[in-house]
Coordinates of C-alpha atoms in Angstrom, one line a residue:
M1 CA -0.1 -21.0 23.7
V2 CA -1.6 -19.3 26.4
K3 CA -1.8 -20.9 29.3
Y4 CA -5.4 -20.9 31.7
V5 CA -6.1 -21.2 35.1
L6 CA -10.1 -21.6 36.2
V7 CA -11.2 -20.5 39.7
T8 CA -14.6 -21.6 40.6
G9 CA -16.0 -21.9 44.3
G10 CA -17.8 -24.3 45.8
V11 CA -20.4 -24.2 49.8
V12 CA -21.9 -20.2 49.4
S13 CA -21.3 -17.6 46.9
G14 CA -20.0 -14.7 48.5
L15 CA -16.5 -16.2 49.5
G16 CA -14.2 -13.9 47.6
K17 CA -13.2 -15.5 44.5
G18 CA -12.3 -12.9 42.5
V19 CA -9.8 -11.1 45.0
T20 CA -8.8 -15.2 45.0
A21 CA -8.3 -15.1 41.2
S22 CA -7.0 -11.1 41.5
S23 CA -4.2 -12.1 43.7
I24 CA -3.6 -15.8 40.9
G25 CA -3.0 -12.6 38.6
V26 CA -1.5 -10.8 40.7
L27 CA 1.8 -14.2 41.5
L28 CA 1.8 -14.9 38.1
K29 CA 2.6 -11.1 36.8
A30 CA 5.0 -11.2 39.5
C31 CA 6.9 -14.2 37.7
G32 CA 7.3 -11.9 34.8
H33 CA 4.1 -13.7 32.8
R34 CA 1.8 -11.3 30.8
V35 CA -1.6 -11.7 32.7
T36 CA -5.2 -11.7 31.3
S37 CA -8.1 -11.9 33.2
I38 CA -12.0 -13.3 31.9
K39 CA -14.6 -13.3 34.2
I40 CA -18.2 -14.9 33.4
D41 CA -21.8 -14.8 35.3
P42 CA -24.4 -17.5 34.6
Y43 CA -27.0 -15.2 34.2
L44 CA -29.3 -14.5 32.0
N45 CA -28.8 -10.5 31.7
V46 CA -26.3 -9.6 28.9
D47 CA -24.4 -7.3 31.0
A48 CA -25.0 -5.6 34.4
G49 CA -25.8 -2.0 33.4
T50 CA -29.3 -3.1 34.3
M51 CA -29.1 -4.8 37.8
S52 CA -30.1 -2.6 40.9
P53 CA -26.4 -1.7 43.1
F54 CA -28.3 -4.1 45.7
E55 CA -28.4 -7.1 43.4
H56 CA -25.0 -7.4 42.1
G57 CA -23.0 -4.6 43.5
E58 CA -21.8 -1.9 41.8
V59 CA -21.4 -1.9 37.7
F60 CA -18.3 -1.4 36.8
V61 CA -17.3 0.2 33.7
L62 CA -14.9 0.0 31.1
D63 CA -13.1 1.2 28.2
D64 CA -15.3 0.0 25.5
G65 CA -18.1 1.3 27.6
G66 CA -18.7 -2.3 28.6
E67 CA -21.1 -2.8 31.5
A68 CA -19.4 -5.4 33.4
D69 CA -19.1 -7.5 37.2
L70 CA -17.5 -5.4 39.6
D71 CA -15.4 -7.9 40.3
L72 CA -13.2 -7.3 36.8
G73 CA -12.6 -3.9 38.7
N74 CA -10.9 -6.0 41.2
Y75 CA -8.8 -7.7 37.8
E76 CA -8.3 -4.1 36.1
R77 CA -7.1 -2.7 39.7
F78 CA -4.8 -6.0 41.0
L79 CA -2.8 -5.9 37.1
D80 CA -3.2 -2.4 36.4
I81 CA -4.5 -3.9 32.9
S82 CA -8.4 -2.2 30.3
L83 CA -10.5 -5.1 29.8
S84 CA -13.2 -4.4 27.8
R85 CA -16.4 -5.9 27.5
D86 CA -15.4 -9.7 25.8
N87 CA -14.1 -10.3 29.0
N88 CA -17.4 -10.6 31.2
L89 CA -19.1 -13.2 29.8
T90 CA -22.5 -13.2 30.5
T91 CA -25.4 -16.3 29.9
G92 CA -27.2 -13.5 28.2
K93 CA -24.4 -14.0 25.9
V94 CA -23.7 -16.6 24.6
Y95 CA -27.4 -17.1 23.9
Q96 CA -27.6 -14.2 22.0
A97 CA -24.1 -15.1 19.8
V98 CA -25.8 -18.1 19.6
I99 CA -29.2 -17.4 18.8
E100 CA -27.8 -14.6 15.9
R101 CA -26.1 -17.4 14.6
E102 CA -29.0 -19.7 13.8
R103 CA -30.8 -17.1 12.4
R104 CA -28.5 -16.5 9.8
G105 CA -28.6 -19.7 9.1
D106 CA -25.0 -20.3 10.6
Y107 CA -25.8 -24.0 12.0
L108 CA -26.9 -25.3 8.1
G109 CA -30.0 -26.4 8.6
K110 CA -28.6 -28.6 12.2
T111 CA -31.3 -28.8 15.6
V112 CA -29.2 -26.2 18.0
Q113 CA -28.7 -27.6 21.3
V114 CA -26.7 -26.4 24.6
V115 CA -24.2 -29.2 23.4
P116 CA -22.0 -28.9 21.0
H117 CA -23.6 -25.4 20.4
I118 CA -23.9 -23.5 23.4
T119 CA -21.0 -25.4 24.7
D120 CA -18.1 -25.2 21.5
A121 CA -19.0 -20.9 21.4
I122 CA -18.0 -20.7 24.9
Q123 CA -15.2 -22.3 24.4
D124 CA -14.6 -20.2 21.3
W125 CA -15.2 -16.7 23.2
I126 CA -12.6 -17.9 25.5
E127 CA -9.6 -18.9 23.9
R128 CA -10.6 -15.9 20.8
V129 CA -10.7 -13.2 24.6
A130 CA -7.7 -14.3 26.1
H131 CA -5.2 -13.9 23.6
L132 CA -6.3 -10.3 23.3
P133 CA -3.7 -8.2 25.4
V134 CA -4.4 -5.6 27.9
D135 CA -1.4 -4.3 29.6
G136 CA -1.4 -2.1 26.7
R137 CA 2.0 -3.7 24.7
D138 CA 1.9 -6.0 21.6
G139 CA 1.5 -10.2 21.9
V140 CA -0.5 -12.9 23.6
P141 CA -0.9 -12.9 26.9
D142 CA 1.1 -15.3 29.0
V143 CA -1.7 -17.1 31.2
C144 CA -5.6 -15.9 30.8
V145 CA -7.2 -16.1 34.5
I146 CA -11.1 -17.5 34.4
E147 CA -13.2 -17.0 37.1
L148 CA -16.5 -19.2 36.9
G149 CA -19.2 -16.9 39.0
G150 CA -21.4 -18.5 41.6
T151 CA -22.0 -21.8 43.2
V152 CA -20.3 -25.5 41.9
G153 CA -23.5 -27.2 41.3
D154 CA -25.6 -24.2 40.5
I155 CA -28.3 -24.8 37.3
E156 CA -27.5 -21.9 35.2
S157 CA -23.5 -22.9 35.3
M158 CA -24.0 -26.0 33.8
P159 CA -23.1 -25.2 30.7
F160 CA -20.1 -23.4 31.6
I161 CA -18.8 -26.0 33.6
E162 CA -20.0 -28.5 30.4
A163 CA -17.4 -25.9 28.3
L164 CA -14.5 -25.5 30.0
R165 CA -14.7 -29.5 31.0
Q166 CA -14.4 -30.0 27.5
F167 CA -12.0 -27.1 27.0
Q168 CA -9.4 -29.2 28.9
F169 CA -9.1 -31.7 26.6
R170 CA -8.7 -29.1 24.2
V171 CA -6.1 -26.9 25.3
G172 CA -4.1 -29.8 27.0
A173 CA -3.6 -30.6 30.4
D174 CA -0.3 -28.9 30.8
H175 CA -2.3 -25.4 29.6
F176 CA -4.9 -25.2 32.6
C177 CA -5.7 -26.2 35.9
C178 CA -8.6 -25.8 39.0
V179 CA -8.6 -23.7 41.8
H180 CA -11.0 -24.2 43.7
V181 CA -12.4 -22.0 46.5
S182 CA -13.9 -22.9 48.9
L183 CA -15.6 -22.5 52.6
V184 CA -14.3 -24.0 56.1
P185 CA -16.4 -23.0 58.9
V186 CA -16.4 -23.3 62.3
I187 CA -19.0 -24.5 64.0
G188 CA -19.8 -24.2 68.1
V189 CA -17.9 -22.7 70.6
V190 CA -15.3 -24.7 70.9
G191 CA -14.0 -23.5 67.3
E192 CA -13.3 -26.8 65.3
Q193 CA -13.4 -26.0 61.6
K194 CA -15.2 -28.4 59.1
T195 CA -14.5 -29.9 56.1
K196 CA -17.7 -31.4 55.0
P197 CA -18.5 -28.7 53.1
T198 CA -15.4 -28.7 50.5
Q199 CA -15.3 -32.2 50.6
H200 CA -19.4 -31.9 48.7
S201 CA -18.4 -28.7 46.8
V202 CA -15.3 -30.6 45.2
A203 CA -17.1 -34.2 45.0
T204 CA -19.4 -32.0 43.1
L205 CA -17.0 -30.5 41.2
R206 CA -15.0 -33.6 40.4
S207 CA -18.6 -35.3 38.8
L208 CA -19.0 -32.9 36.4
G209 CA -15.5 -33.6 35.0
L210 CA -13.1 -31.0 36.2
N211 CA -10.4 -31.9 38.6
P212 CA -9.3 -29.2 41.0
Q213 CA -5.5 -28.9 41.4
L214 CA -6.1 -26.8 44.3
L215 CA -8.2 -25.5 47.2
A216 CA -8.4 -22.3 49.0
C217 CA -10.3 -22.3 51.3
R218 CA -11.9 -19.6 53.3
S219 CA -11.8 -19.1 57.3
S220 CA -11.5 -17.2 59.5
E221 CA -8.7 -18.8 61.2
P222 CA -5.5 -20.4 59.5
L223 CA -6.1 -24.1 58.8
Q224 CA -5.0 -26.4 61.4
D225 CA -2.9 -28.9 60.0
S226 CA -5.2 -32.0 60.8
V227 CA -7.2 -30.2 58.7
R228 CA -5.2 -29.6 56.1
E229 CA -4.5 -33.4 56.0
K230 CA -7.9 -34.6 55.9
L231 CA -9.0 -32.6 52.9
A232 CA -5.8 -33.4 50.7
S233 CA -6.9 -37.4 51.7
F234 CA -10.9 -36.2 50.3
C235 CA -10.3 -34.3 48.1
H236 CA -7.3 -35.5 46.0
V237 CA -4.7 -33.6 46.3
P238 CA -1.3 -33.1 48.4
S239 CA -1.4 -31.5 50.8
S240 CA 0.4 -28.5 50.3
Q241 CA -1.9 -27.9 47.3
V242 CA -4.5 -27.0 50.0
L243 CA -4.0 -23.2 51.0
T244 CA -5.5 -21.3 53.5
M245 CA -7.3 -18.4 52.9
H246 CA -7.9 -17.0 56.8
D247 CA -8.9 -13.7 57.6
V248 CA -6.0 -10.7 57.3
S249 CA -5.3 -7.2 57.3
N250 CA -6.2 -5.8 54.5
I251 CA -6.9 -7.5 50.9
W252 CA -3.2 -6.8 49.6
R253 CA -2.5 -9.5 51.6
V254 CA -3.6 -11.8 50.2
P255 CA -1.3 -12.5 47.3
L256 CA 1.5 -12.4 50.0
M257 CA -0.6 -14.8 51.6
M258 CA -0.6 -17.7 48.5
Q259 CA 3.0 -17.0 48.1
A260 CA 4.0 -18.3 51.4
Q261 CA 1.8 -21.1 50.6
G262 CA 4.5 -21.1 47.6
A263 CA 0.1 -21.0 45.0
H264 CA 3.0 -19.7 42.0
D265 CA 5.2 -22.3 42.2
T266 CA 2.0 -24.8 42.3
I267 CA 0.7 -23.4 39.4
C268 CA 4.1 -22.4 37.4
R269 CA 4.7 -25.9 37.4
L270 CA 1.3 -27.4 37.0
L271 CA 1.3 -25.1 33.4
G272 CA 5.0 -25.5 32.6
L273 CA 6.0 -21.9 32.9
G274 CA 8.7 -21.0 35.0
G275 CA 9.6 -17.5 36.7
A276 CA 8.5 -19.2 40.0
A277 CA 11.8 -18.8 41.6
A278 CA 12.8 -14.8 40.8
I279 CA 8.9 -13.7 41.8
D280 CA 8.7 -9.8 43.6
T281 CA 6.6 -8.7 45.8
S282 CA 8.5 -6.6 47.0
Q283 CA 7.4 -3.4 45.6
W284 CA 3.4 -5.2 46.1
K285 CA 3.9 -5.7 50.1
Q286 CA 6.0 -2.4 51.0
K287 CA 4.3 0.0 48.6
I288 CA 1.0 -1.5 48.7
A289 CA 0.1 -4.0 51.8
D290 CA 2.5 -2.8 54.3
K291 CA 1.5 0.6 53.8
W292 CA -1.7 1.3 54.1
D293 CA -1.5 -0.8 57.2
S294 CA 1.6 1.8 59.4
L295 CA -1.1 4.6 58.5
K296 CA -1.9 6.8 60.9
A297 CA -3.2 9.9 60.5
G298 CA -6.9 10.2 59.9
V299 CA -9.3 11.7 57.1
C300 CA -12.9 11.3 57.5
I301 CA -15.3 11.0 54.9
A302 CA -18.6 11.2 54.2
M303 CA -19.9 9.0 51.9
V304 CA -23.6 10.5 51.0
G305 CA -25.8 7.9 48.9
K306 CA -28.5 6.3 48.1
Y307 CA -27.1 2.2 48.3
T308 CA -25.3 2.6 51.7
D309 CA -26.4 -0.9 52.9
L310 CA -24.2 -2.4 50.7
S311 CA -20.7 -1.7 50.5
D312 CA -20.3 -2.9 47.2
A313 CA -22.4 -0.7 45.5
Y314 CA -19.6 2.1 45.1
L315 CA -17.0 -1.1 45.2
S316 CA -14.8 1.6 43.4
V317 CA -15.1 4.3 45.0
T318 CA -14.3 3.1 48.1
K319 CA -11.0 1.8 46.3
A320 CA -10.0 5.3 44.6
L321 CA -10.8 6.9 48.7
Q322 CA -7.7 4.0 49.6
H323 CA -5.4 4.2 46.6
A324 CA -5.4 8.3 47.5
C325 CA -5.1 7.6 51.0
M326 CA -2.1 5.7 50.6
A327 CA -0.7 8.5 48.3
A328 CA -1.1 11.1 50.7
N329 CA -0.3 9.0 54.3
R330 CA -3.6 9.4 55.6
K331 CA -5.6 6.6 57.3
L332 CA -9.1 6.9 56.1
K333 CA -12.5 6.2 58.1
L334 CA -15.3 6.5 56.0
E335 CA -18.3 7.6 57.1
W336 CA -21.5 6.4 55.4
V337 CA -24.7 9.2 55.2
E338 CA -27.8 7.6 53.6
A339 CA -28.7 10.8 52.2
S340 CA -32.6 10.5 52.9
N341 CA -31.4 10.7 56.0
L342 CA -30.4 14.3 55.5
E343 CA -34.2 15.5 54.3
E344 CA -36.7 17.4 56.6
T345 CA -39.1 14.3 56.3
T346 CA -36.7 12.4 58.1
R347 CA -36.8 14.7 61.0
G348 CA -40.2 14.0 61.7
D349 CA -40.5 9.6 61.1
D350 CA -36.4 9.5 63.0
A351 CA -35.0 12.3 64.5
A352 CA -32.1 9.5 65.5
A353 CA -31.2 8.7 62.3
Y354 CA -31.3 12.4 61.3
E355 CA -29.4 13.7 63.9
D356 CA -26.6 11.2 63.2
A357 CA -26.9 11.2 59.5
W358 CA -26.4 15.2 60.4
A359 CA -23.5 14.5 62.9
K360 CA -21.7 12.6 60.7
L361 CA -21.2 14.7 57.7
R362 CA -21.3 18.2 59.9
G363 CA -17.6 15.7 61.6
A364 CA -16.3 15.1 58.1
D365 CA -12.5 16.5 56.6
G366 CA -14.0 15.6 53.2
I367 CA -17.4 15.2 51.7
L368 CA -18.3 12.5 49.2
V369 CA -21.1 12.5 46.4
P370 CA -20.5 9.1 44.6
G371 CA -23.6 8.5 41.0
G372 CA -26.5 7.2 41.1
F373 CA -30.0 7.2 39.6
G374 CA -33.7 7.9 40.2
G375 CA -35.0 10.7 42.6
R376 CA -35.0 8.9 46.7
G377 CA -32.1 10.5 48.5
V378 CA -31.5 13.8 46.0
E379 CA -32.6 16.0 48.1
G380 CA -30.8 14.7 50.5
K381 CA -27.3 15.0 48.6
I382 CA -28.5 18.6 47.9
L383 CA -28.3 19.1 51.2
A384 CA -25.5 17.7 51.6
A385 CA -23.6 19.7 48.2
N386 CA -25.2 23.1 50.3
F387 CA -23.9 22.2 53.2
A388 CA -20.0 21.6 51.9
R389 CA -20.1 25.1 49.5
T390 CA -21.5 27.1 52.7
H391 CA -19.3 25.6 55.3
D392 CA -15.4 25.6 52.7
K393 CA -15.8 21.6 53.2
P394 CA -13.7 19.9 50.4
Y395 CA -16.6 18.6 47.9
L396 CA -15.8 16.0 45.3
G397 CA -19.4 15.2 43.5
I398 CA -19.2 12.1 40.7
C399 CA -21.9 11.8 38.0
L400 CA -24.8 12.6 40.2
G401 CA -22.5 14.4 42.5
M402 CA -21.6 16.8 39.8
Q403 CA -25.3 18.1 39.0
I404 CA -26.5 17.9 42.4
A405 CA -23.7 20.5 43.2
V406 CA -25.1 22.1 40.1
I407 CA -29.0 22.1 41.2
E408 CA -27.7 23.3 44.6
F409 CA -25.9 26.5 43.5
A410 CA -28.7 27.2 40.6
R411 CA -31.4 27.1 43.4
N412 CA -28.9 29.2 45.9
V413 CA -27.3 31.3 44.1
L414 CA -29.0 32.3 41.3
G415 CA -32.2 32.0 43.2
M416 CA -34.3 29.4 40.9
E417 CA -35.9 27.5 43.2
D418 CA -37.1 25.1 41.7
A419 CA -34.6 23.3 39.9
N420 CA -33.9 20.4 39.3
S421 CA -33.5 17.2 37.1
T422 CA -35.8 15.9 34.3
E423 CA -34.5 13.0 35.1
W424 CA -37.3 13.1 39.1
D425 CA -39.5 16.5 37.5
Q426 CA -40.0 16.7 34.5
A427 CA -42.6 19.7 35.0
T428 CA -39.6 21.6 36.1
G429 CA -39.2 25.1 35.3
H430 CA -35.2 25.6 35.7
P431 CA -34.5 22.5 34.3
V432 CA -30.2 22.9 35.1
V433 CA -30.3 18.5 34.4
V434 CA -31.2 17.5 31.4
F435 CA -31.6 14.1 29.3
M436 CA -28.8 14.0 26.4
P437 CA -31.0 14.6 23.0
E438 CA -28.5 11.3 21.4
G439 CA -29.6 9.0 24.7
S440 CA -33.0 6.2 23.8
T441 CA -36.5 6.3 25.7
T442 CA -37.6 2.8 24.7
H443 CA -34.4 0.6 26.0
F444 CA -32.2 0.9 28.9
G445 CA -30.0 -1.5 28.8
G446 CA -26.2 -0.4 26.7
T447 CA -28.0 3.2 25.9
M448 CA -25.9 5.7 28.2
R449 CA -23.3 7.9 27.5
L450 CA -20.7 5.0 27.8
G451 CA -17.1 4.6 28.3
A452 CA -13.9 6.8 27.6
R453 CA -14.6 10.1 26.5
R454 CA -12.7 12.7 26.1
T455 CA -12.9 16.2 28.8
V456 CA -11.0 19.4 26.5
L457 CA -9.7 21.4 29.9
Q458 CA -11.0 24.9 28.9
T459 CA -7.9 26.2 31.5
V460 CA -4.7 25.9 33.4
D461 CA -6.2 27.8 35.8
C462 CA -7.6 25.5 38.5
I463 CA -7.4 22.3 40.7
S464 CA -8.2 19.5 37.9
A465 CA -5.5 21.2 35.8
K466 CA -2.6 20.8 38.4
L467 CA -4.0 17.5 40.0
Y468 CA -4.0 15.8 36.1
Q469 CA -1.0 17.6 35.2
S470 CA -2.6 18.1 31.4
E471 CA -3.4 21.6 29.7
Q472 CA -5.9 20.0 27.3
Y473 CA -7.9 17.2 27.7
V474 CA -8.1 13.7 30.4
D475 CA -9.6 10.7 29.6
E476 CA -11.7 9.3 31.5
R477 CA -15.2 6.8 31.5
H478 CA -18.4 8.2 31.5
R479 CA -22.1 6.6 32.4
H480 CA -24.8 8.6 32.5
R481 CA -28.3 9.3 30.6
Y482 CA -28.4 13.3 31.9
E483 CA -25.9 16.2 31.6
V484 CA -25.8 19.9 32.6
N485 CA -28.5 22.3 30.8
P486 CA -26.0 23.3 27.9
E487 CA -28.4 26.2 27.8
L488 CA -27.8 27.4 31.4
V489 CA -24.2 27.3 31.6
P490 CA -23.7 31.0 31.1
Q491 CA -25.7 32.0 34.3
L492 CA -24.0 30.2 36.5
E493 CA -20.7 30.1 34.7
A494 CA -21.3 33.9 35.7
A495 CA -22.3 33.1 39.5
G496 CA -18.9 31.8 39.8
L497 CA -19.2 28.3 39.1
R498 CA -16.4 27.5 36.9
F499 CA -17.0 24.0 34.1
V500 CA -13.2 23.8 33.8
G501 CA -13.6 20.8 31.3
K502 CA -16.1 19.9 28.8
D503 CA -16.2 17.4 26.1
D504 CA -14.5 18.1 22.7
T505 CA -17.5 20.0 21.1
A506 CA -17.7 22.3 24.1
T507 CA -21.4 21.7 24.9
R508 CA -21.1 19.4 27.8
M509 CA -20.2 20.0 30.8
E510 CA -17.1 17.6 32.7
I511 CA -15.7 19.3 35.3
V512 CA -16.8 21.8 37.6
E513 CA -15.5 24.0 40.0
L514 CA -16.1 26.7 42.4
A515 CA -14.4 29.9 42.7
G516 CA -13.3 30.9 45.6
H517 CA -13.8 27.5 47.3
P518 CA -10.8 25.8 49.1
F519 CA -12.3 22.4 47.2
F520 CA -15.3 21.8 45.4
V521 CA -14.5 20.0 42.6
A522 CA -17.8 17.7 40.8
A523 CA -17.0 15.5 37.2
Q524 CA -19.4 13.8 35.1
F525 CA -17.7 10.6 35.0
H526 CA -16.6 8.4 36.9
P527 CA -12.6 8.7 37.8
E528 CA -12.3 6.0 40.4
F529 CA -12.8 3.7 37.3
K530 CA -9.6 4.4 35.9
S531 CA -8.2 4.4 39.9
R532 CA -5.2 2.3 40.4
P533 CA -2.9 1.5 44.0
F534 CA 0.5 2.6 42.1
K535 CA -1.8 5.6 40.3
P536 CA -4.5 6.7 42.1
S537 CA -6.9 9.3 40.9
P538 CA -6.2 12.6 40.3
L539 CA -9.7 13.5 41.8
F540 CA -9.6 11.4 44.6
L541 CA -5.7 12.6 45.7
G542 CA -7.0 15.5 45.4
L543 CA -10.0 15.6 47.3
I544 CA -8.2 13.3 50.3
L545 CA -4.8 15.9 50.4
A546 CA -8.0 18.9 50.6
A547 CA -9.4 17.0 53.7
S548 CA -6.3 16.4 55.7
G549 CA -4.9 20.3 54.7
K550 CA -2.9 19.1 52.1
L551 CA -3.8 20.3 49.3
D552 CA -2.3 23.8 48.7
H553 CA 1.3 22.0 49.8
Y554 CA 0.9 19.3 46.9
L555 CA 0.2 22.1 44.3
S556 CA 2.8 24.3 45.5
G557 CA 5.1 21.4 44.2
R558 CA 3.4 21.3 41.4
A559 CA 4.5 23.7 37.8
T560 CA 1.0 25.2 36.4
P561 CA 0.7 23.1 33.1
L562 CA 1.6 25.7 30.2
A563 CA -0.8 26.4 27.3
S564 CA 0.3 24.3 24.6
P565 CA 0.9 24.5 20.4
A566 CA -2.1 22.7 20.1
K567 CA -4.3 25.7 21.3
S568 CA -4.1 27.0 18.1
G569 CA -4.0 23.2 15.7
L570 CA -0.8 21.7 16.6
R571 CA -1.4 17.8 17.9
P572 CA -2.0 17.8 21.1
V573 CA -0.2 16.2 23.0
E574 CA -0.5 12.7 25.3
N575 CA -1.7 13.0 28.2
V576 CA 0.3 12.1 31.4
N577 CA -0.9 11.1 34.8
A578 CA 1.6 12.1 36.6
V579 CA -0.1 11.0 40.4
S580 CA 1.3 8.2 41.6
L581 CA 2.5 7.2 45.0
A582 CA 5.6 9.3 44.5
A583 CA 3.1 11.9 45.6
A584 CA 4.6 11.1 49.2
K585 CA 7.9 11.6 48.3
L586 CA 7.0 15.8 48.4
Q587 CA 6.7 15.6 52.4
L588 CA 2.7 15.7 52.3

């Protein structure tokens, strides 16, 4: 049977339940166990797809097209797994499923209630999804780590708390344990660590029928011994099971911090799992946690976006940059540039913000324009793309960032002064970017072009093919409603904009490169979603290498992919992503 680890949170949100849950998974995986994850979000939305990034951070896209909470990105990156939409359970999904069953008559005329119908549906969902393999191998995972979003005591999470209370008896005490993440604040100039918030949080959780076996106490500094003993006494756990989760130099040290306190041993003992004594996190420590802290030579990347006030809006992009920097032996300096501050209108309204934005852009080693929606800040992004193109500055555009690059090229190279996207200018005389014909104009949830899609490389003589080490195709995740207008592609290519990647119908543009530029690459897909610490995204690695002046050297050590027999109709070979931390061995 699958074992279950529940991670709950108390006092305040944003304490790092996702990182804690991911770190537990890392430790259990290092003990030799197969791990899967489930994130429970108590909001009524069916998924995160229609939420503003300011509301809930980035929307993380899965292979099957699921639009999920950003914590699923943490799980995938930490554990190197591929989850599905069902690994993100929301109140909206549960109620939708139960109401559909009621309409079909599945409840045989019974009064449908939160208990037992909603709570049973939650338990059935968890048990079903926990048995699905997520690591590319057959068979059932050994452990499922469940993160309950929000804060214990929130009214919207009550059905999930009750379902999980019942679930612990369904699977048995030796198959279920609970880890509670709480806050130990420091009050006053004397720096006293206060335990009362955690005491109340645990008391609330216990009153609802869940008894945490481990406490993960967030604090700025390690817990004092007296504080640990007090928490153990008032929260009914052994002091050895009160974990100090203090601030560390990078999040990859969190699993190591938990390991040092015996968290893996405690969880394995509670669940009757072996392997704790043989845990091996040496690769994690040496090649990720220590590697990140040891980087010296810097590289500066300007991130030009519209959600720059909330870094979580670009979490996967930031992580992909970090993964690439570790592979390239470069210390990342990330400059956040609010796109609208680059526009001429800002010069009159806020000259200081305008000058600061342009100073960051000019001083950066590379420019990245990530995805986004809507017209705000678009002209600033176009100016950034123009600066990169005309000054030979390494440029990576993602989704909207690719559309921006094409619009800029059409305006300033082809002379289409009013070239634009119909997303924000439906009356444009030169619609360079248009609405996809299969898209819905009436429903927004789950109606975009979503999930893993194949991009067929049109030539092996391009940077993207050398970075991916593929001569045929790459599979990456998408999230967009608009596309480059295929009717204008011949004009754009004749002027030097190379569409080196297209979809399998050859009508949808996927990757664009600029001829004669050191590194001007943009993709309609989102390569950041599949980046991992040990397997950085090839396009992000290309940006970092180009910004560091190392791309030519790197590519010279990689063979140009040879056109395969598949070009003449034979079965394609499997795409191999050869970019890994082994790149560091190529004397970058």
